[in-house]
Short mmCIF file of C-alpha atoms and ligand atoms in Angstrom, two decimals:
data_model
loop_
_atom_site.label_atom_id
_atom_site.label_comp_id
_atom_site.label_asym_id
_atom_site.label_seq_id
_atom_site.Cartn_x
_atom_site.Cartn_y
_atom_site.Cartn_z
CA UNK A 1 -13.10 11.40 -27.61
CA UNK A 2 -11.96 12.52 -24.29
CA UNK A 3 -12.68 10.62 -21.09
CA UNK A 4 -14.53 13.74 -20.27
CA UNK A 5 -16.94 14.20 -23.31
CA UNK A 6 -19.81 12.18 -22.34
CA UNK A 7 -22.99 12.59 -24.26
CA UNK A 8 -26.53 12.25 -22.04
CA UNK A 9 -29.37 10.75 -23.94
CA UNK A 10 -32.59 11.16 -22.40
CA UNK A 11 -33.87 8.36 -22.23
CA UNK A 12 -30.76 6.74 -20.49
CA UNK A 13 -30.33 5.96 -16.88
CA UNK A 14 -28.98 9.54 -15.27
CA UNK A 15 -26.18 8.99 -13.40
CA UNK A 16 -24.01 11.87 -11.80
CA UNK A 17 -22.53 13.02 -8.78
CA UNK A 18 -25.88 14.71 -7.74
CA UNK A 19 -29.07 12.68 -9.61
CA UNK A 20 -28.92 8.77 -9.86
CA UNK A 21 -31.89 7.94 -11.38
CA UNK A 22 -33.53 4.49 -13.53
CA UNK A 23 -36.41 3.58 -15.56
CA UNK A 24 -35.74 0.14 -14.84
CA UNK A 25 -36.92 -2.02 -11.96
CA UNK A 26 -34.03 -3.60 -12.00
CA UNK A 27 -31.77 -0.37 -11.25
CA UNK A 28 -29.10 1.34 -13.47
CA UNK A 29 -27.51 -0.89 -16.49
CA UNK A 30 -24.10 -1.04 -15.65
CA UNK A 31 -22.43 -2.05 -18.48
CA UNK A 32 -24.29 0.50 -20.53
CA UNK A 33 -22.92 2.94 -17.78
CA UNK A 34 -19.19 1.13 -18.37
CA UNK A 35 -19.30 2.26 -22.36
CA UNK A 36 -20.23 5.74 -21.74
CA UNK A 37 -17.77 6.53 -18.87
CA UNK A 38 -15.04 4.58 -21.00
CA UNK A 39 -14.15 2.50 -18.26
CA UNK A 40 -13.11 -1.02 -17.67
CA UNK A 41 -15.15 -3.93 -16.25
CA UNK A 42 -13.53 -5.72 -13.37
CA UNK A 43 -13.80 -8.95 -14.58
CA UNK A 44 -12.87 -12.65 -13.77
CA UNK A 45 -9.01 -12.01 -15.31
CA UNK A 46 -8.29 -8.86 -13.17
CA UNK A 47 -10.00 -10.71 -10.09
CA UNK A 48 -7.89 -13.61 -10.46
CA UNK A 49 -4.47 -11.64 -10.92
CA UNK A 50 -5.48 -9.42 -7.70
CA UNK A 51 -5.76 -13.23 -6.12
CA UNK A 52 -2.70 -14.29 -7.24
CA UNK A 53 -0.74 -11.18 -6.23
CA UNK A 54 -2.19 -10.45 -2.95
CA UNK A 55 -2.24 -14.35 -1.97
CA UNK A 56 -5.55 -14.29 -0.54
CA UNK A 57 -9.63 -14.20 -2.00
CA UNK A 58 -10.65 -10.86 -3.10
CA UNK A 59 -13.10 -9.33 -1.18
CA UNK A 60 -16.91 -10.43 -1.59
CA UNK A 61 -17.88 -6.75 -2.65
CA UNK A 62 -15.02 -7.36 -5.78
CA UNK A 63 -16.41 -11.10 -6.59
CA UNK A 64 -19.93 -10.19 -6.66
CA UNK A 65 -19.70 -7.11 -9.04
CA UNK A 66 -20.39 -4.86 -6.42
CA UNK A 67 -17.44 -3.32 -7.78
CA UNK A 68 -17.74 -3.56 -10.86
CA UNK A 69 -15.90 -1.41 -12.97
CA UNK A 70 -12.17 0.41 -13.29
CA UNK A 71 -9.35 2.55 -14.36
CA UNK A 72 -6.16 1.48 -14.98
CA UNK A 73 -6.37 -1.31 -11.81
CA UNK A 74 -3.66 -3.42 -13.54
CA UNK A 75 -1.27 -0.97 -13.67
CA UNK A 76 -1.78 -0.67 -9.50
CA UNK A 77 -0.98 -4.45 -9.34
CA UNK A 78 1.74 -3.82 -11.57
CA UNK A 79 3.18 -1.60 -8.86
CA UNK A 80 2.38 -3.90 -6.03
CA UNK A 81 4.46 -6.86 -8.06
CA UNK A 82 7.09 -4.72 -7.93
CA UNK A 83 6.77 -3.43 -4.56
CA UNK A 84 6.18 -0.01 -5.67
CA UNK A 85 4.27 2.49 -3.45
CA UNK A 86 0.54 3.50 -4.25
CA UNK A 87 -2.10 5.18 -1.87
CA UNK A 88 -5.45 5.18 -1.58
CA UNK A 89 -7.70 8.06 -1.79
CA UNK A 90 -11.74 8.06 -0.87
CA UNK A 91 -14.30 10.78 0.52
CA UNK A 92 -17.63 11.41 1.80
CA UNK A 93 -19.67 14.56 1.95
CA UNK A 94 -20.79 15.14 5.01
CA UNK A 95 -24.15 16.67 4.61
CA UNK A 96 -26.07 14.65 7.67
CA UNK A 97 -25.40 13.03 10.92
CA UNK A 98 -27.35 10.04 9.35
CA UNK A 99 -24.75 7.65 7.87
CA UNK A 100 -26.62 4.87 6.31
CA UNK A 101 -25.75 1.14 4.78
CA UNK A 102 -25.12 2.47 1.59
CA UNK A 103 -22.41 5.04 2.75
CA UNK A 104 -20.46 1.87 4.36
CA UNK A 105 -19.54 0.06 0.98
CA UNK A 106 -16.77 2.27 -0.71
CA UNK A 107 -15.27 2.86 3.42
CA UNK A 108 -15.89 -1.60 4.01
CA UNK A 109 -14.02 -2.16 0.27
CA UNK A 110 -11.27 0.83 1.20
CA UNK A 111 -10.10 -0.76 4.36
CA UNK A 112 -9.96 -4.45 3.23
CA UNK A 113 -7.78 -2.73 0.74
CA UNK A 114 -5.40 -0.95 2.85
CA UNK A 115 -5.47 -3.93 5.24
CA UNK A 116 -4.60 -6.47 2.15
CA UNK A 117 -1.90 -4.31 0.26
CA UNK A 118 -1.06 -2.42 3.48
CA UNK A 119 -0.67 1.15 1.83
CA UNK A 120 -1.55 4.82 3.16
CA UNK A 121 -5.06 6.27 3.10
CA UNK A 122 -6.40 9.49 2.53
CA UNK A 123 -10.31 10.25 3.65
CA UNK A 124 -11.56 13.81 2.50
CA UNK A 125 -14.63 15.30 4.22
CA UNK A 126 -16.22 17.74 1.72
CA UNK A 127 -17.60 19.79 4.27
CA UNK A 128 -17.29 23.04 1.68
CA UNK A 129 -19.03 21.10 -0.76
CA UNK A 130 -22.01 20.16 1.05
CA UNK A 131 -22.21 23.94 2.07
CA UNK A 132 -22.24 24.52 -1.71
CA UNK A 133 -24.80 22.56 -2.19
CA UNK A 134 -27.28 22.21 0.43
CA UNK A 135 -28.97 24.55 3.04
CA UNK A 136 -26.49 24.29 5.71
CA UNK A 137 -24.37 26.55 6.95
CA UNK A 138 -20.31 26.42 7.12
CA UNK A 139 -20.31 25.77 10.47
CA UNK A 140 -22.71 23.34 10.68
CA UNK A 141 -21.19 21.17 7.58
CA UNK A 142 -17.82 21.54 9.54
CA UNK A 143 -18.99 20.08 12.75
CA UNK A 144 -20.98 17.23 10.30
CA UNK A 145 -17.77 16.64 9.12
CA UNK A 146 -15.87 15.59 12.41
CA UNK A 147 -19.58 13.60 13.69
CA UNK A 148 -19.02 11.36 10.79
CA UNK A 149 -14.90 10.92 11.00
CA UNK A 150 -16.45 8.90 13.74
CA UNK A 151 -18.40 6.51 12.12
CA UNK A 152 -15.65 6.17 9.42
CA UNK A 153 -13.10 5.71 11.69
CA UNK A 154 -15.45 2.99 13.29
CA UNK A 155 -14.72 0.94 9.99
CA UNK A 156 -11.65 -0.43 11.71
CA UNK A 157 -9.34 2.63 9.73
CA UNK A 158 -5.39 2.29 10.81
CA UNK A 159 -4.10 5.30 12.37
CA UNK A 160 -0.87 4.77 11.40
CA UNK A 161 -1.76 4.87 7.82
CA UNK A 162 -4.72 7.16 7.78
CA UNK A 163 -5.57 11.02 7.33
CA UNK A 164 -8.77 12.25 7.55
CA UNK A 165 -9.60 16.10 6.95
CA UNK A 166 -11.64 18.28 6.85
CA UNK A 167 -11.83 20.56 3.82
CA UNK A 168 -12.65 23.88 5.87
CA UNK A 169 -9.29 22.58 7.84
CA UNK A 170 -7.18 21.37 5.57
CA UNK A 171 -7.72 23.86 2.19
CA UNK A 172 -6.68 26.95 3.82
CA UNK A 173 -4.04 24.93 6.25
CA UNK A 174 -1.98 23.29 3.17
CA UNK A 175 -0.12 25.70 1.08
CA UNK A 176 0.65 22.83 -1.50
CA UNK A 177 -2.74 21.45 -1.48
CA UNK A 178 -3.88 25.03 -2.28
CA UNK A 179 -1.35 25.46 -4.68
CA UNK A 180 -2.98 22.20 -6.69
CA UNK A 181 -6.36 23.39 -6.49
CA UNK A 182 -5.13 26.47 -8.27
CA UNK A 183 -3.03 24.94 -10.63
CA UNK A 184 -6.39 22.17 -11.95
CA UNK A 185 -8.48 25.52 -11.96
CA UNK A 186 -6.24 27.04 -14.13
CA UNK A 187 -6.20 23.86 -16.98
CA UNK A 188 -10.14 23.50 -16.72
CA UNK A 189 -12.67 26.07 -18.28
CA UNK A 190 -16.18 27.13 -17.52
CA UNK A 191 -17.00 25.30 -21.14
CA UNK A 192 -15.09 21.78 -19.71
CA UNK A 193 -17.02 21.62 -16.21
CA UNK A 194 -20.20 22.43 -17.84
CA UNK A 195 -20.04 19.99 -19.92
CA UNK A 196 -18.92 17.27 -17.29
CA UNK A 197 -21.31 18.49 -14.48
CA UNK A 198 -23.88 20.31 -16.34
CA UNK A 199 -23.49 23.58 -14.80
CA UNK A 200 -25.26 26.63 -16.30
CA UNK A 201 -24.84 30.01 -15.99
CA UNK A 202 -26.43 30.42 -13.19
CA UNK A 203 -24.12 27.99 -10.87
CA UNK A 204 -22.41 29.90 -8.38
CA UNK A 205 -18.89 29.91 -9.38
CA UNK A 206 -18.33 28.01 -5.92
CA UNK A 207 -19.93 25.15 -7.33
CA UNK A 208 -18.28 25.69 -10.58
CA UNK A 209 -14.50 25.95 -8.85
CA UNK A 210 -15.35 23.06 -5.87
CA UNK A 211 -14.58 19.78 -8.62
CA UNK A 212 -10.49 20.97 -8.18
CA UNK A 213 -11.21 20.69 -4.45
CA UNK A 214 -12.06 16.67 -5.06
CA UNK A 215 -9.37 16.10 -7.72
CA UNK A 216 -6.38 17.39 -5.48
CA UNK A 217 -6.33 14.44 -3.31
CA UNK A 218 -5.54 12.50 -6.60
CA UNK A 219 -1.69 13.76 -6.32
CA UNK A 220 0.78 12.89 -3.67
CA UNK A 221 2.21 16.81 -3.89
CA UNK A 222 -0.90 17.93 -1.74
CA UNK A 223 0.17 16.00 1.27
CA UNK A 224 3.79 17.38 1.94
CA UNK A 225 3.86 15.66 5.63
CA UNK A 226 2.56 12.32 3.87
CA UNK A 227 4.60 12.35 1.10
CA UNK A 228 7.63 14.51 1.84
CA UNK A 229 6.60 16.70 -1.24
CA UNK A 230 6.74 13.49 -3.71
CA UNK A 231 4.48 14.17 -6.50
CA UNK A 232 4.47 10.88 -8.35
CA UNK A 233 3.38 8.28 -5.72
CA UNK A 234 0.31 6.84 -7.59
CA UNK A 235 -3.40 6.85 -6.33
CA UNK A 236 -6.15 4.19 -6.27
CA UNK A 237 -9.38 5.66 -5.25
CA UNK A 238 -12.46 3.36 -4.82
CA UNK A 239 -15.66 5.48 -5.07
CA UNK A 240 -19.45 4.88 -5.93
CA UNK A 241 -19.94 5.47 -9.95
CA UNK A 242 -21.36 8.54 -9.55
CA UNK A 243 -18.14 10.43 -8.30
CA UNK A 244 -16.35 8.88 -11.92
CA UNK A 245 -16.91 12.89 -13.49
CA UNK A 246 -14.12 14.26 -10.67
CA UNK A 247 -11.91 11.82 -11.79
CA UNK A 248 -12.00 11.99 -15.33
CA UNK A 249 -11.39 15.63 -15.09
CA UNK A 250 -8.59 14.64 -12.78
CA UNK A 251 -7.63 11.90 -15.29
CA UNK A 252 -7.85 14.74 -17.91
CA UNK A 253 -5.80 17.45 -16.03
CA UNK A 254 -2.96 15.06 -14.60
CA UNK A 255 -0.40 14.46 -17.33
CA UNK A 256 -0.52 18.58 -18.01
CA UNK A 257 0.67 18.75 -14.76
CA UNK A 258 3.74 15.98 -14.96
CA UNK A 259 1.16 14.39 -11.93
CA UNK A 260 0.11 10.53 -12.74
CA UNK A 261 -3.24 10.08 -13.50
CA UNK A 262 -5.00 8.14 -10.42
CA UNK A 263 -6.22 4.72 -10.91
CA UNK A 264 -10.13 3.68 -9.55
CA UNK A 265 -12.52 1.34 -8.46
CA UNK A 266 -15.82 2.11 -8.82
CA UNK A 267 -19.26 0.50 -7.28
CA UNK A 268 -22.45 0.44 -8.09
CA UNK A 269 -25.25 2.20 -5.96
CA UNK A 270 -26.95 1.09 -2.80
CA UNK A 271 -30.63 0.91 -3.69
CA UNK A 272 -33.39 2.12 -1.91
CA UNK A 273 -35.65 -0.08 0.62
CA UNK A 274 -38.23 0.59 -2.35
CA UNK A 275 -35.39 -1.20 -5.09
CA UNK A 276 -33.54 -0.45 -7.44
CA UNK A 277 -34.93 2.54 -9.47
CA UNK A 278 -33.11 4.80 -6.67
CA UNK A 279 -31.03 4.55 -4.43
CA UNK A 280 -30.59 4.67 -0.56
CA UNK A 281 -30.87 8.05 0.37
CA UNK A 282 -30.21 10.20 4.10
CA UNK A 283 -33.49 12.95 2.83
CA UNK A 284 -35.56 9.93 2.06
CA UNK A 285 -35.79 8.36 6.16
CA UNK A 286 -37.90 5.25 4.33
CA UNK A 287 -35.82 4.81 1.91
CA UNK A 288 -32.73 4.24 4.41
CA UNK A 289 -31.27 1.98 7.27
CA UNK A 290 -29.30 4.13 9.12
CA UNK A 291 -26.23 3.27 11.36
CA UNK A 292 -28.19 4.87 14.24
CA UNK A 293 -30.92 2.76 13.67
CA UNK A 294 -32.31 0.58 16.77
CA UNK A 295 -32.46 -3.13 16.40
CA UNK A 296 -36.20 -2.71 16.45
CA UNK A 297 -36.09 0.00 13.61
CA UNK A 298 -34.08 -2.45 11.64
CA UNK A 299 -36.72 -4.87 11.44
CA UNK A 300 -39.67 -2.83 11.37
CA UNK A 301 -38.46 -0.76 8.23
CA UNK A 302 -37.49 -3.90 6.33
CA UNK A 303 -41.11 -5.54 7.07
CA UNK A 304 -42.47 -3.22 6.07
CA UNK A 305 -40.44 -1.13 3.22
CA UNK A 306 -38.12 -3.72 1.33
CA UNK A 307 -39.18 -4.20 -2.14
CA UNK A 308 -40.16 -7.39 -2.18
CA UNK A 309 -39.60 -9.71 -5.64
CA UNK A 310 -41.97 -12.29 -4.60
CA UNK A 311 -45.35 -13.07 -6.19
CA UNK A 312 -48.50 -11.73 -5.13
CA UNK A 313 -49.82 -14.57 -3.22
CA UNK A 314 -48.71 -18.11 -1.57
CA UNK A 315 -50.07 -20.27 -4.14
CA UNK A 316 -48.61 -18.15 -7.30
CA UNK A 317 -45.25 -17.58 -5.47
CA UNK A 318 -44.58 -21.36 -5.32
CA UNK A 319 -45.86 -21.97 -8.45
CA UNK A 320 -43.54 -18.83 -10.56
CA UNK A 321 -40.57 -18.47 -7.70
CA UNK A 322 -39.30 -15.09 -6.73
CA UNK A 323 -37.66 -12.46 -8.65
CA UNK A 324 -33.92 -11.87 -6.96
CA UNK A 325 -32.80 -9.13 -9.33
CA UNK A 326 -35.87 -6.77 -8.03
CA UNK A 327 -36.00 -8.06 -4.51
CA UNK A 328 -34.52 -5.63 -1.92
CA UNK A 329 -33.66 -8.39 1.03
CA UNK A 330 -31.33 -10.86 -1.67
CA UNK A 331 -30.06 -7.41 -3.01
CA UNK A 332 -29.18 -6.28 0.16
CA UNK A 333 -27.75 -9.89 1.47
CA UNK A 334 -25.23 -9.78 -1.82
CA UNK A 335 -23.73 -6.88 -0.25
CA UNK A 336 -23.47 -8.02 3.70
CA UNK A 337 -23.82 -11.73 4.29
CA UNK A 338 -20.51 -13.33 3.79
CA UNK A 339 -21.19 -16.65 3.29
CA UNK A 340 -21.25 -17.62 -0.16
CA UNK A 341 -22.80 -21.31 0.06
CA UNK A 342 -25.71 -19.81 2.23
CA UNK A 343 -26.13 -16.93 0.08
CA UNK A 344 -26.28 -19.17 -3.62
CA UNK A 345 -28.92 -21.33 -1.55
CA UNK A 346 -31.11 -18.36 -0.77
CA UNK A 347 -30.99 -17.40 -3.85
CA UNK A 348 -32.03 -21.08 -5.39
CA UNK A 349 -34.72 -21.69 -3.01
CA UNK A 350 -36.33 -18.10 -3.56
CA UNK A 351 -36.22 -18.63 -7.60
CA UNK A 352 -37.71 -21.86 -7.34
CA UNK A 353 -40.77 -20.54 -4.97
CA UNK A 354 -39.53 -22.51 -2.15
CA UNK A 355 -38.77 -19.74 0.29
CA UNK A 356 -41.16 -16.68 0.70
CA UNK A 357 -40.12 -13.46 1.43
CA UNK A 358 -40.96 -13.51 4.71
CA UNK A 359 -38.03 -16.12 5.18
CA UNK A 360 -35.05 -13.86 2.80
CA UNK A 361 -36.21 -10.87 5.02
CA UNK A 362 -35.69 -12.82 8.13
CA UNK A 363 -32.50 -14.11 7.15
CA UNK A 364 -31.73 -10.27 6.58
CA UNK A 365 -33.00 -8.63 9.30
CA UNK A 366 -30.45 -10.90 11.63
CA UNK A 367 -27.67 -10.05 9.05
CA UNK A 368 -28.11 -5.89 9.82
CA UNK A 369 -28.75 -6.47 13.37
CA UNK A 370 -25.49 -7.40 13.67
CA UNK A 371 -23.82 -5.70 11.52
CA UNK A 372 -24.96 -2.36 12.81
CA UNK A 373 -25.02 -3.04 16.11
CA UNK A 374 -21.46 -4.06 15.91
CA UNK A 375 -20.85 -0.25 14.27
CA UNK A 376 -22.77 0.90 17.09
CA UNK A 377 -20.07 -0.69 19.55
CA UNK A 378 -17.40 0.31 17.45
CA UNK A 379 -18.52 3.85 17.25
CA UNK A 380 -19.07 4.09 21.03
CA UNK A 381 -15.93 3.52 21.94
CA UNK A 382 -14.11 6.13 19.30
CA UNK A 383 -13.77 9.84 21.20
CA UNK A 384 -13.24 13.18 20.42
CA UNK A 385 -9.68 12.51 20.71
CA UNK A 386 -9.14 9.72 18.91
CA UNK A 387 -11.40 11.87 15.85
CA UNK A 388 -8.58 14.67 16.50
CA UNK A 389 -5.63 11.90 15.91
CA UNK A 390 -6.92 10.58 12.71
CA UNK A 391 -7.57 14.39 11.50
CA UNK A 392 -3.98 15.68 12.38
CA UNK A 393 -1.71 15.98 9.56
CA UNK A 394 1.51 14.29 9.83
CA UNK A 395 3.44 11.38 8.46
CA UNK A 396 1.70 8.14 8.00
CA UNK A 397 3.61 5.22 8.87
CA UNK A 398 4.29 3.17 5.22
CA UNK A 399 7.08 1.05 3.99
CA UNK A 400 8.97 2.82 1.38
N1 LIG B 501 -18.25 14.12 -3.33
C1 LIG B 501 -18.30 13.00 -2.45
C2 LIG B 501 -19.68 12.94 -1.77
O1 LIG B 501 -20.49 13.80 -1.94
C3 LIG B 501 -17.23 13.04 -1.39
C4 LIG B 501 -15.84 12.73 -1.92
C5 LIG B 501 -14.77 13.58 -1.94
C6 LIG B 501 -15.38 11.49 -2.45
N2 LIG B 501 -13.68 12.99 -2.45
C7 LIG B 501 -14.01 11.69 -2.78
C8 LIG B 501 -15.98 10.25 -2.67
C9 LIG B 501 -13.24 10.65 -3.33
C10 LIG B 501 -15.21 9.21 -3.22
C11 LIG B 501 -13.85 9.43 -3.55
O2 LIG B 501 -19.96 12.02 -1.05
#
């Protein structure tokens, strides 16, 4: 079977670049996910090799499953061993000003990895995509596009070694990025992508063309200032589990055009303040902390909108513990507070029915504080030209 031929049952979580959606409380089953995209689960062998190699712990995100699963990520450390160049590739569509905590993870995970293997970066801003999609118009996608180079550049990006673009900018402005768009639309049919992204006849065929658009950033040929028209400098590209259907179409397409297929990292979904059955989403405002939040909004929303796992009353909570798989605050600590000890003893005391909710959301509540008011700062200071700098093409300083 082809990475590509994936069959949907049903009854299954749905899981693709446009619909994440669970029956379970406790959110999408990942491994189930794992077997029918094919993929590999990062697990405590890979973690330890990328330990060994880099010389330093992976990140928290990689040893708490937050990514969880991969393509061909031993083959990257391969390269690394032998001091081999790789890049790294990510995205965002840019269909609100509202950035929230979920749209952080893949950009927090993407610059501890350029920062630890110290390799070029590549951000594309799908502002033609989002046009596709949603009721926006071009201009107003395009403008969306440079408001949120600012709150990804606020991740701590390096300028030497990162390009962000535009799509609306960069498509028509790049011959040879053009020319790979053309040359994946030629290998893939109407039959292929409607299989992958179940499109129907009734798609516009700008929908139906766009998944080329995402898949050209795989190849080192569509960045001729980057890459001095190399077209075999290999590609890691960390990305939320719902973007896997680009890549296996890239995956697909990539040895028919001598290109190397591009190696990825993929994490699981941000849930919603309301758990796990969805997740965080900008058209949902409850179901979202956004980086534009107050400190005020922070803690108001999580009083009173994070699922809670806890037991219905005082008496019965001590008695039966808490439930940390279904409770929003020790789900959302796993992916921002650091500290491991602290963490593994919130989680104790809340199983045992020590510590009430009240106490995990508190512990929260100062954990987002921080860490989005310390965006906030960052943001501030970024301007328009600093946006225009990381959004000009041009060589990116890297080693070989
Ligand atoms: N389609 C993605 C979104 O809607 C944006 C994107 C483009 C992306 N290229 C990517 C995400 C590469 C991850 C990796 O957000």
């Amino acid at each position: 079977m082809a990475e590509q031929d994936i069959i949907i049952h049903p009854e299954e979580d749905i899981v693709d670049p446009w619909t994440v959606k669970s029956s379970s409380d406790k959110g999408v089953d990942y491994n189930k996910l794992i077997e029918k995209f094919g993929s590999m689960k990062i697990d405590e062998e890979l973690i330890k090799r990328m330990e060994r190699v880099t010389g330093k712990p992976v990140h928290h995100f990689i040893r708490r499953g937050i990514f969880f699963s991969h393509r061909e990520m031993h083959h990257i450390l391969d390269l690394y061993e032998k001091k081999q160049p790789f890049y790294l590739y990510t995205g965002r569509g840019p269909s609100s000003d509202a950035m929230h905590l979920g749209h952080l993870v893949p950009f927090i995970c993407t610059r501890w990895l350029q920062e630890t293997f110290d390799v070029p970066l590549v951000i594309q801003l799908t502002d033609d995509e989002k046009f596709l999609w949603k009721d926006l118009t071009a201009e107003e996608t395009h403008k969306l596009a440079y408001e949120n180079a600012k709150d990804i550049i606020a991740c701590g990006f390096d300028l030497d070694k990162t390009f962000i673009f535009s799509d609306f900018d960069y498509v028509g402005g790049c011959t040879d990025f053009y020319k790979n768009i053309c040359r994946i639309q030629k290998l893939v049919t109407f039959n292929q992508v409607k299989g992958i992204f179940g499109f129907d006849d009734s798609t516009c065929i700008g929908k139906v063309g766009f998944p080329a658009i995402q898949a050209a950033p795989s190849f080192s040929s569509s960045f001729p200032l980057i890459f001095g028209g190399h077209t075999k400098v290999p590609c890691l590209i960390p990305c939320a589990i719902d973007q896997d259907p680009y890549f296996r179409m890239t995956r697909d397409v990539a040895p028919r055009l001598q290109f190397l297929k591009p190696a990825l990292l993929h994490s699981v979904f941000f849930p919603a303040l309301q758990g796990a059955q969805s997740k965080m989403s900008s058209s949902e405002p409850t179901s979202s902390i956004f980086l534009t939040d107050s400190q005020k909004d922070i803690k108001d929303k999580i009083n009173k909108y994070a699922y809670s796992g806890g037991q219905a009353t005082v008496e019965e909570h001590k008695e039966k513990g808490g439930d940390c798989e279904v409770d929003v605050s020790y789900q959302y600590l796993r992916f921002f507070m650091d500290d491991d000890a602290k963490l593994e003893q919130l989680r104790k005391d809340y199983t045992s029915g020590e510590l009430l909710t009240g106490h995990l959301k508190k512990e929260l509540i100062t954990v987002l504080q921080k860490l989005v008011g310390e965006h906030q700062e960052r943001k501030a200071k970024i301007t328009d030209a600093d946006v225009k700098k990381f959004m000009t093409p041009r060589k990116l300083n890297y080693k070989y």
